[in-house]
Amino acid sequence: DIQMTQSPSSLSASVGDRVTITCQASQDISDFLNWYQQKPGKAPELLIYDASNLERGVPSRFSGSGSGTHFTFTISSLQPEDFGTYYCQQYDFLPYTFGQGTRLESK
Amino acid sequence: QVQLQESGPGLLKPSETLSLTCTVSGGSIRSYYWSWIRQPPGKGLEWIGYIYYSGTTNHNPSLKSRVTISVDMSRNQFSLNLRSVTAADTAIYYCAREYGDARHDYGGIIDYWGQGTMVTVSS
């Protein structure tokens, strides 16, 4: 299986901060990489697909980049509703695999 | 707006079979991949498997041959059976919709999720 490693595992930030999360794949996955946000007690929500495409209805402060094995997810100006856990997921190879998650907390 | 709702027992004993159903509303089950994903309490996400509306399935080899996923197009539902459960199968189970990139012959982009249902395995 493809191993997806996110960093950091947790992050404290303030409203207005620029936040960056990275995801490393154990082998080349081209751009078959998605990002999800999960809030406590809720299902994950798709934010970014194919590494850099913004899902419909998702605010433009969210963005993604990268290809191959190294990917980056950025929130340009953190808003109060953005706290939660973020996951990357590859789907270049079956089975799909997720990163371990990055918990974004208020500083 | 597509909505998914899981249903099924929340408590099982070891060695029993977990059976969950996902009802899809607000859209047809046709032309998409329909999957199950689980999340142990306080942990990350694990993809269990999918079924295409035509009946083609694929599942995570980590679950060996314990998984069966089926679809009932007449009811706009799909189902998960997981046999011989143990405490390690305790998790929130989500049903979800996937669609794929044209470069693959399967899904992978998970755009709609059910709210999830907690399943506990305990004697």
PDB file of C-alpha atoms in Angstrom, chain A residues 1 30-32 34 36 38 41-46 49-50 55-56 87 89-100, chain B residues 37 39 43-47 50 58-62 94 98-101 103-104 106-111 113-116:
ATOM      1  CA  ASP A   1       0.000   0.000   0.000  1.00  0.00           C
ATOM      2  CA  SER A  30       1.229  11.935  -9.997  1.00  0.00           C
ATOM      3  CA  ASP A  31      -1.496  14.413  -8.968  1.00  0.00           C
ATOM      4  CA  PHE A  32      -4.000  11.842  -7.650  1.00  0.00           C
ATOM      5  CA  ASN A  34      -7.179  14.920  -2.409  1.00  0.00           C
ATOM      6  CA  TYR A  36     -10.394  16.738   3.269  1.00  0.00           C
ATOM      7  CA  GLN A  38     -13.105  16.938   9.280  1.00  0.00           C
ATOM      8  CA  GLY A  41     -18.421  14.528  15.224  1.00  0.00           C
ATOM      9  CA  LYS A  42     -18.802  15.149  11.491  1.00  0.00           C
ATOM     10  CA  ALA A  43     -17.909  13.358   8.286  1.00  0.00           C
ATOM     11  CA  PRO A  44     -14.936  14.583   6.271  1.00  0.00           C
ATOM     12  CA  GLU A  45     -15.576  17.117   3.510  1.00  0.00           C
ATOM     13  CA  LEU A  46     -13.718  17.316   0.227  1.00  0.00           C
ATOM     14  CA  TYR A  49      -9.069  17.197  -5.590  1.00  0.00           C
ATOM     15  CA  ASP A  50      -6.327  16.230  -8.019  1.00  0.00           C
ATOM     16  CA  GLU A  55     -14.080  21.669  -4.926  1.00  0.00           C
ATOM     17  CA  ARG A  56     -17.224  23.650  -5.763  1.00  0.00           C
ATOM     18  CA  TYR A  87      -6.413  14.574   5.761  1.00  0.00           C
ATOM     19  CA  GLN A  89      -5.701  10.869   0.421  1.00  0.00           C
ATOM     20  CA  GLN A  90      -4.107   9.235  -2.607  1.00  0.00           C
ATOM     21  CA  TYR A  91      -6.055   7.385  -5.247  1.00  0.00           C
ATOM     22  CA  ASP A  92      -3.433   6.608  -7.844  1.00  0.00           C
ATOM     23  CA  PHE A  93      -3.209   3.084  -6.462  1.00  0.00           C
ATOM     24  CA  LEU A  94      -5.734   0.781  -4.843  1.00  0.00           C
ATOM     25  CA  PRO A  95      -6.379   0.627  -1.979  1.00  0.00           C
ATOM     26  CA  TYR A  96      -6.819   4.359  -1.494  1.00  0.00           C
ATOM     27  CA  THR A  97      -4.882   5.484   1.551  1.00  0.00           C
ATOM     28  CA  PHE A  98      -5.110   8.503   3.821  1.00  0.00           C
ATOM     29  CA  GLY A  99      -2.536  10.437   5.756  1.00  0.00           C
ATOM     30  CA  GLN A 100      -2.719  10.194   9.525  1.00  0.00           C
TER      31      GLN A 100
ATOM     32  CA  ILE B  37     -14.881   4.081   4.832  1.00  0.00           C
ATOM     33  CA  GLN B  39     -12.649   5.509  11.358  1.00  0.00           C
ATOM     34  CA  LYS B  43      -7.965   7.612  14.756  1.00  0.00           C
ATOM     35  CA  GLY B  44      -7.635   8.119  11.018  1.00  0.00           C
ATOM     36  CA  LEU B  45      -9.589   7.010   7.973  1.00  0.00           C
ATOM     37  CA  GLU B  46      -9.489   3.591   6.297  1.00  0.00           C
ATOM     38  CA  TRP B  47     -11.083   2.911   2.922  1.00  0.00           C
ATOM     39  CA  TYR B  50     -16.449   0.388  -3.326  1.00  0.00           C
ATOM     40  CA  ASN B  58     -13.045  -3.587  -5.104  1.00  0.00           C
ATOM     41  CA  HIS B  59     -12.047  -3.780  -1.482  1.00  0.00           C
ATOM     42  CA  ASN B  60      -9.080  -3.198   0.772  1.00  0.00           C
ATOM     43  CA  PRO B  61      -6.917  -6.346   0.953  1.00  0.00           C
ATOM     44  CA  SER B  62      -6.265  -5.567   4.628  1.00  0.00           C
ATOM     45  CA  TYR B  94     -19.244   6.071   6.646  1.00  0.00           C
ATOM     46  CA  GLU B  98     -16.839   8.511  -5.314  1.00  0.00           C
ATOM     47  CA  TYR B  99     -16.150   9.591  -8.806  1.00  0.00           C
ATOM     48  CA  GLY B 100     -13.054   9.100 -10.839  1.00  0.00           C
ATOM     49  CA  ASP B 101     -10.570  10.845 -13.007  1.00  0.00           C
ATOM     50  CA  ARG B 103      -7.122   8.454 -16.294  1.00  0.00           C
ATOM     51  CA  HIS B 104      -8.296   5.607 -14.052  1.00  0.00           C
ATOM     52  CA  TYR B 106     -12.184   3.485 -10.817  1.00  0.00           C
ATOM     53  CA  GLY B 107     -13.248   6.273  -8.473  1.00  0.00           C
ATOM     54  CA  GLY B 108     -11.167   7.928  -5.791  1.00  0.00           C
ATOM     55  CA  ILE B 109     -12.528  11.444  -5.347  1.00  0.00           C
ATOM     56  CA  ILE B 110     -14.946  11.188  -2.429  1.00  0.00           C
ATOM     57  CA  ASP B 111     -17.379  14.064  -2.732  1.00  0.00           C
ATOM     58  CA  TRP B 113     -20.386  11.349   2.730  1.00  0.00           C
ATOM     59  CA  GLY B 114     -23.038  10.026   5.070  1.00  0.00           C
ATOM     60  CA  GLN B 115     -23.044  11.276   8.647  1.00  0.00           C
ATOM     61  CA  GLY B 116     -21.505   8.006   9.847  1.00  0.00           C
TER      62      GLY B 116
END
